[in-house]
Amino acid sequence: MNNNAKHFKKFIADYKVLKRKLPRMYGIEAVNLFKENFDKEGFIVGNGHLLKWKKTIRRTGRKTLKKGGRLQRGIRIKKISSSSTTVGVDSNIKYAKIHNEGGVIPITPKMRRLFWAKFKETGDPIFKGMALTKKTEFVIPQRKFIGKTSAMEPRLNRRTIKELKKITQKYT
């Protein structure tokens, strides 16, 4: 057996290892892309285009959807198989869906009691206003941070090419 055949067998073995690792690598790329949305305060849809989120009405200087960072930290790889990778948000973060899709939350008497308690605790007039409002519901605007996007494909292609170059450089 000549030297080229040995190299080819090693190349094939390295390629098979890469093929097993790619779904996890793709999942990591997806998680990183979705976490970038929080830093950019919008949803990256592709070609460098960003759908900006509607700003929140508050006096602090923090970014939208980043009070404590729990939602952003909750983005994870949920399932990996040889043919697909699923990325999602931890199931214990109940408010993730309404922020990602938007929706309406009814104002209940229990919520009004909470607003009064928060007003007494903090003295913040926003809570008093929320307790006394005549509205019967809050409208939460859609602030999509996770979902299908054409920005993913170029990232995955770059990652695949980078990994293939690593393998081919070992044998040249």
PDB file of C-alpha atoms in Angstrom:
ATOM      1  CA  MET A   1       0.000   0.000   0.000  1.00  0.00           C
ATOM      2  CA  ASN A   2       1.480   3.343  -0.958  1.00  0.00           C
ATOM      3  CA  ASN A   3       1.623   6.464   1.212  1.00  0.00           C
ATOM      4  CA  ASN A   4      -1.280   8.232  -0.560  1.00  0.00           C
ATOM      5  CA  ALA A   5      -3.676   5.408   0.282  1.00  0.00           C
ATOM      6  CA  LYS A   6      -2.734   5.646   3.986  1.00  0.00           C
ATOM      7  CA  HIS A   7      -3.322   9.396   3.936  1.00  0.00           C
ATOM      8  CA  PHE A   8      -6.642   8.926   2.193  1.00  0.00           C
ATOM      9  CA  LYS A   9      -7.836   6.432   4.830  1.00  0.00           C
ATOM     10  CA  LYS A  10      -6.825   8.857   7.608  1.00  0.00           C
ATOM     11  CA  PHE A  11      -8.571  11.683   5.755  1.00  0.00           C
ATOM     12  CA  ILE A  12     -11.782   9.624   5.509  1.00  0.00           C
ATOM     13  CA  ALA A  13     -11.558   8.768   9.220  1.00  0.00           C
ATOM     14  CA  ASP A  14     -11.085  12.461  10.107  1.00  0.00           C
ATOM     15  CA  TYR A  15     -14.010  13.381   7.865  1.00  0.00           C
ATOM     16  CA  LYS A  16     -16.279  10.854   9.627  1.00  0.00           C
ATOM     17  CA  VAL A  17     -15.295  12.330  13.009  1.00  0.00           C
ATOM     18  CA  LEU A  18     -16.078  15.820  11.701  1.00  0.00           C
ATOM     19  CA  LYS A  19     -19.422  14.628  10.351  1.00  0.00           C
ATOM     20  CA  ARG A  20     -20.356  13.425  13.860  1.00  0.00           C
ATOM     21  CA  LYS A  21     -19.226  16.728  15.437  1.00  0.00           C
ATOM     22  CA  LEU A  22     -20.938  19.091  12.968  1.00  0.00           C
ATOM     23  CA  PRO A  23     -24.479  18.997  14.446  1.00  0.00           C
ATOM     24  CA  ARG A  24     -23.127  20.158  17.833  1.00  0.00           C
ATOM     25  CA  MET A  25     -21.008  22.845  16.136  1.00  0.00           C
ATOM     26  CA  TYR A  26     -24.076  24.016  14.220  1.00  0.00           C
ATOM     27  CA  GLY A  27     -26.048  24.168  17.466  1.00  0.00           C
ATOM     28  CA  ILE A  28     -23.358  26.292  19.093  1.00  0.00           C
ATOM     29  CA  GLU A  29     -23.389  28.658  16.092  1.00  0.00           C
ATOM     30  CA  ALA A  30     -27.192  28.973  16.349  1.00  0.00           C
ATOM     31  CA  VAL A  31     -27.084  29.653  20.097  1.00  0.00           C
ATOM     32  CA  ASN A  32     -24.426  32.336  19.569  1.00  0.00           C
ATOM     33  CA  LEU A  33     -26.447  33.980  16.780  1.00  0.00           C
ATOM     34  CA  PHE A  34     -29.613  34.089  18.905  1.00  0.00           C
ATOM     35  CA  LYS A  35     -27.707  35.500  21.888  1.00  0.00           C
ATOM     36  CA  GLU A  36     -26.311  38.224  19.605  1.00  0.00           C
ATOM     37  CA  ASN A  37     -29.900  39.371  19.066  1.00  0.00           C
ATOM     38  CA  PHE A  38     -30.010  40.562  22.685  1.00  0.00           C
ATOM     39  CA  ASP A  39     -26.860  42.649  22.273  1.00  0.00           C
ATOM     40  CA  LYS A  40     -28.138  44.190  19.025  1.00  0.00           C
ATOM     41  CA  GLU A  41     -31.683  44.613  20.390  1.00  0.00           C
ATOM     42  CA  GLY A  42     -33.321  43.052  17.355  1.00  0.00           C
ATOM     43  CA  PHE A  43     -33.592  39.911  15.249  1.00  0.00           C
ATOM     44  CA  ILE A  44     -30.879  39.252  12.666  1.00  0.00           C
ATOM     45  CA  VAL A  45     -32.739  38.141   9.539  1.00  0.00           C
ATOM     46  CA  GLY A  46     -29.854  37.875   7.085  1.00  0.00           C
ATOM     47  CA  ASN A  47     -27.595  39.912   4.830  1.00  0.00           C
ATOM     48  CA  GLY A  48     -26.710  42.092   7.811  1.00  0.00           C
ATOM     49  CA  HIS A  49     -30.348  43.207   8.134  1.00  0.00           C
ATOM     50  CA  LEU A  50     -31.696  43.635  11.653  1.00  0.00           C
ATOM     51  CA  LEU A  51     -35.354  43.889  12.676  1.00  0.00           C
ATOM     52  CA  LYS A  52     -35.111  46.235  15.671  1.00  0.00           C
ATOM     53  CA  TRP A  53     -37.275  45.577  18.709  1.00  0.00           C
ATOM     54  CA  LYS A  54     -39.773  48.124  19.950  1.00  0.00           C
ATOM     55  CA  LYS A  55     -38.183  50.014  22.839  1.00  0.00           C
ATOM     56  CA  THR A  56     -39.546  49.572  26.341  1.00  0.00           C
ATOM     57  CA  ILE A  57     -40.833  52.508  28.352  1.00  0.00           C
ATOM     58  CA  ARG A  58     -38.548  52.747  31.337  1.00  0.00           C
ATOM     59  CA  ARG A  59     -36.111  55.166  32.824  1.00  0.00           C
ATOM     60  CA  THR A  60     -33.113  52.884  33.310  1.00  0.00           C
ATOM     61  CA  GLY A  61     -30.339  52.635  30.757  1.00  0.00           C
ATOM     62  CA  ARG A  62     -30.385  48.857  30.330  1.00  0.00           C
ATOM     63  CA  LYS A  63     -31.057  47.147  27.033  1.00  0.00           C
ATOM     64  CA  THR A  64     -34.437  45.748  26.018  1.00  0.00           C
ATOM     65  CA  LEU A  65     -35.106  42.205  27.371  1.00  0.00           C
ATOM     66  CA  LYS A  66     -31.913  42.292  29.469  1.00  0.00           C
ATOM     67  CA  LYS A  67     -33.013  42.993  33.037  1.00  0.00           C
ATOM     68  CA  GLY A  68     -31.070  40.109  34.549  1.00  0.00           C
ATOM     69  CA  GLY A  69     -30.028  38.222  31.427  1.00  0.00           C
ATOM     70  CA  ARG A  70     -31.937  35.052  32.334  1.00  0.00           C
ATOM     71  CA  LEU A  71     -33.749  34.879  29.009  1.00  0.00           C
ATOM     72  CA  GLN A  72     -30.527  35.245  27.021  1.00  0.00           C
ATOM     73  CA  ARG A  73     -28.714  32.679  29.179  1.00  0.00           C
ATOM     74  CA  GLY A  74     -31.663  30.293  28.770  1.00  0.00           C
ATOM     75  CA  ILE A  75     -31.020  29.776  25.030  1.00  0.00           C
ATOM     76  CA  ARG A  76     -29.556  26.288  24.658  1.00  0.00           C
ATOM     77  CA  ILE A  77     -29.170  23.288  22.399  1.00  0.00           C
ATOM     78  CA  LYS A  78     -32.231  21.160  23.171  1.00  0.00           C
ATOM     79  CA  LYS A  79     -31.697  18.111  20.953  1.00  0.00           C
ATOM     80  CA  ILE A  80     -28.976  16.833  18.657  1.00  0.00           C
ATOM     81  CA  SER A  81     -29.266  14.004  16.148  1.00  0.00           C
ATOM     82  CA  SER A  82     -27.149  13.033  13.168  1.00  0.00           C
ATOM     83  CA  SER A  83     -29.439  14.948  10.820  1.00  0.00           C
ATOM     84  CA  SER A  84     -30.680  17.901  12.883  1.00  0.00           C
ATOM     85  CA  THR A  85     -30.054  20.144  15.852  1.00  0.00           C
ATOM     86  CA  THR A  86     -32.794  21.870  17.847  1.00  0.00           C
ATOM     87  CA  VAL A  87     -32.117  25.095  19.735  1.00  0.00           C
ATOM     88  CA  GLY A  88     -34.620  26.557  22.189  1.00  0.00           C
ATOM     89  CA  VAL A  89     -35.184  28.309  25.500  1.00  0.00           C
ATOM     90  CA  ASP A  90     -35.280  26.554  28.874  1.00  0.00           C
ATOM     91  CA  SER A  91     -38.814  25.381  29.607  1.00  0.00           C
ATOM     92  CA  ASN A  92     -38.803  27.034  33.052  1.00  0.00           C
ATOM     93  CA  ILE A  93     -38.653  30.513  31.460  1.00  0.00           C
ATOM     94  CA  LYS A  94     -42.393  30.933  30.942  1.00  0.00           C
ATOM     95  CA  TYR A  95     -42.253  34.480  29.531  1.00  0.00           C
ATOM     96  CA  ALA A  96     -39.967  33.568  26.601  1.00  0.00           C
ATOM     97  CA  LYS A  97     -42.827  32.665  24.258  1.00  0.00           C
ATOM     98  CA  ILE A  98     -44.800  35.883  24.741  1.00  0.00           C
ATOM     99  CA  HIS A  99     -41.701  38.011  24.153  1.00  0.00           C
ATOM    100  CA  ASN A 100     -40.711  36.042  21.041  1.00  0.00           C
ATOM    101  CA  GLU A 101     -44.204  35.987  19.518  1.00  0.00           C
ATOM    102  CA  GLY A 102     -45.956  38.942  21.167  1.00  0.00           C
ATOM    103  CA  GLY A 103     -49.408  38.761  22.695  1.00  0.00           C
ATOM    104  CA  VAL A 104     -51.904  40.064  25.214  1.00  0.00           C
ATOM    105  CA  ILE A 105     -51.874  39.581  28.997  1.00  0.00           C
ATOM    106  CA  PRO A 106     -55.125  40.268  30.893  1.00  0.00           C
ATOM    107  CA  ILE A 107     -54.829  42.469  33.997  1.00  0.00           C
ATOM    108  CA  THR A 108     -56.289  40.529  36.930  1.00  0.00           C
ATOM    109  CA  PRO A 109     -57.170  41.721  40.434  1.00  0.00           C
ATOM    110  CA  LYS A 110     -54.203  39.716  41.703  1.00  0.00           C
ATOM    111  CA  MET A 111     -51.911  41.715  39.405  1.00  0.00           C
ATOM    112  CA  ARG A 112     -53.384  44.978  40.673  1.00  0.00           C
ATOM    113  CA  ARG A 113     -52.646  43.895  44.268  1.00  0.00           C
ATOM    114  CA  LEU A 114     -49.089  43.125  43.216  1.00  0.00           C
ATOM    115  CA  PHE A 115     -48.738  46.597  41.654  1.00  0.00           C
ATOM    116  CA  TRP A 116     -49.988  48.218  44.893  1.00  0.00           C
ATOM    117  CA  ALA A 117     -47.541  46.152  46.938  1.00  0.00           C
ATOM    118  CA  LYS A 118     -44.686  47.148  44.608  1.00  0.00           C
ATOM    119  CA  PHE A 119     -45.733  50.798  44.858  1.00  0.00           C
ATOM    120  CA  LYS A 120     -45.701  50.634  48.674  1.00  0.00           C
ATOM    121  CA  GLU A 121     -42.331  48.852  48.594  1.00  0.00           C
ATOM    122  CA  THR A 122     -40.556  51.128  46.105  1.00  0.00           C
ATOM    123  CA  GLY A 123     -42.605  54.322  45.997  1.00  0.00           C
ATOM    124  CA  ASP A 124     -42.278  54.219  42.191  1.00  0.00           C
ATOM    125  CA  PRO A 125     -45.284  56.013  40.621  1.00  0.00           C
ATOM    126  CA  ILE A 126     -45.215  53.645  37.640  1.00  0.00           C
ATOM    127  CA  PHE A 127     -46.595  50.861  39.875  1.00  0.00           C
ATOM    128  CA  LYS A 128     -49.342  53.180  41.177  1.00  0.00           C
ATOM    129  CA  GLY A 129     -50.287  53.987  37.589  1.00  0.00           C
ATOM    130  CA  MET A 130     -50.367  50.293  36.704  1.00  0.00           C
ATOM    131  CA  ALA A 131     -52.605  49.547  39.711  1.00  0.00           C
ATOM    132  CA  LEU A 132     -55.036  52.367  38.845  1.00  0.00           C
ATOM    133  CA  THR A 133     -55.121  51.891  35.075  1.00  0.00           C
ATOM    134  CA  LYS A 134     -58.499  51.384  33.426  1.00  0.00           C
ATOM    135  CA  LYS A 135     -56.954  49.002  30.905  1.00  0.00           C
ATOM    136  CA  THR A 136     -58.018  45.380  31.088  1.00  0.00           C
ATOM    137  CA  GLU A 137     -54.962  43.969  29.319  1.00  0.00           C
ATOM    138  CA  PHE A 138     -51.309  44.613  28.503  1.00  0.00           C
ATOM    139  CA  VAL A 139     -50.201  44.270  24.903  1.00  0.00           C
ATOM    140  CA  ILE A 140     -46.719  42.764  24.704  1.00  0.00           C
ATOM    141  CA  PRO A 141     -45.093  43.603  21.346  1.00  0.00           C
ATOM    142  CA  GLN A 142     -43.255  40.890  19.468  1.00  0.00           C
ATOM    143  CA  ARG A 143     -39.533  41.003  20.178  1.00  0.00           C
ATOM    144  CA  LYS A 144     -38.376  37.989  18.227  1.00  0.00           C
ATOM    145  CA  PHE A 145     -35.017  36.691  19.419  1.00  0.00           C
ATOM    146  CA  ILE A 146     -35.095  33.059  18.287  1.00  0.00           C
ATOM    147  CA  GLY A 147     -36.414  31.421  15.133  1.00  0.00           C
ATOM    148  CA  LYS A 148     -35.646  30.594  11.521  1.00  0.00           C
ATOM    149  CA  THR A 149     -33.374  33.074   9.815  1.00  0.00           C
ATOM    150  CA  SER A 150     -31.413  33.222   6.579  1.00  0.00           C
ATOM    151  CA  ALA A 151     -28.456  34.595   8.559  1.00  0.00           C
ATOM    152  CA  MET A 152     -27.803  31.064   9.811  1.00  0.00           C
ATOM    153  CA  GLU A 153     -26.811  29.426   6.515  1.00  0.00           C
ATOM    154  CA  PRO A 154     -23.725  31.573   5.757  1.00  0.00           C
ATOM    155  CA  ARG A 155     -22.469  31.056   9.316  1.00  0.00           C
ATOM    156  CA  LEU A 156     -22.862  27.298   9.077  1.00  0.00           C
ATOM    157  CA  ASN A 157     -21.189  27.234   5.669  1.00  0.00           C
ATOM    158  CA  ARG A 158     -18.212  29.233   6.975  1.00  0.00           C
ATOM    159  CA  ARG A 159     -17.905  26.895   9.962  1.00  0.00           C
ATOM    160  CA  THR A 160     -18.029  23.790   7.760  1.00  0.00           C
ATOM    161  CA  ILE A 161     -15.410  25.172   5.358  1.00  0.00           C
ATOM    162  CA  LYS A 162     -13.157  26.142   8.260  1.00  0.00           C
ATOM    163  CA  GLU A 163     -13.322  22.631   9.726  1.00  0.00           C
ATOM    164  CA  LEU A 164     -12.754  20.972   6.320  1.00  0.00           C
ATOM    165  CA  LYS A 165      -9.707  23.191   5.741  1.00  0.00           C
ATOM    166  CA  LYS A 166      -8.273  22.032   9.045  1.00  0.00           C
ATOM    167  CA  ILE A 167      -8.547  18.415   7.912  1.00  0.00           C
ATOM    168  CA  THR A 168      -7.154  18.990   4.422  1.00  0.00           C
ATOM    169  CA  GLN A 169      -4.177  20.995   5.727  1.00  0.00           C
ATOM    170  CA  LYS A 170      -3.103  18.001   7.801  1.00  0.00           C
ATOM    171  CA  TYR A 171      -2.524  16.009   4.590  1.00  0.00           C
ATOM    172  CA  THR A 172      -0.927  18.573   2.297  1.00  0.00           C
TER     173      THR A 172
END
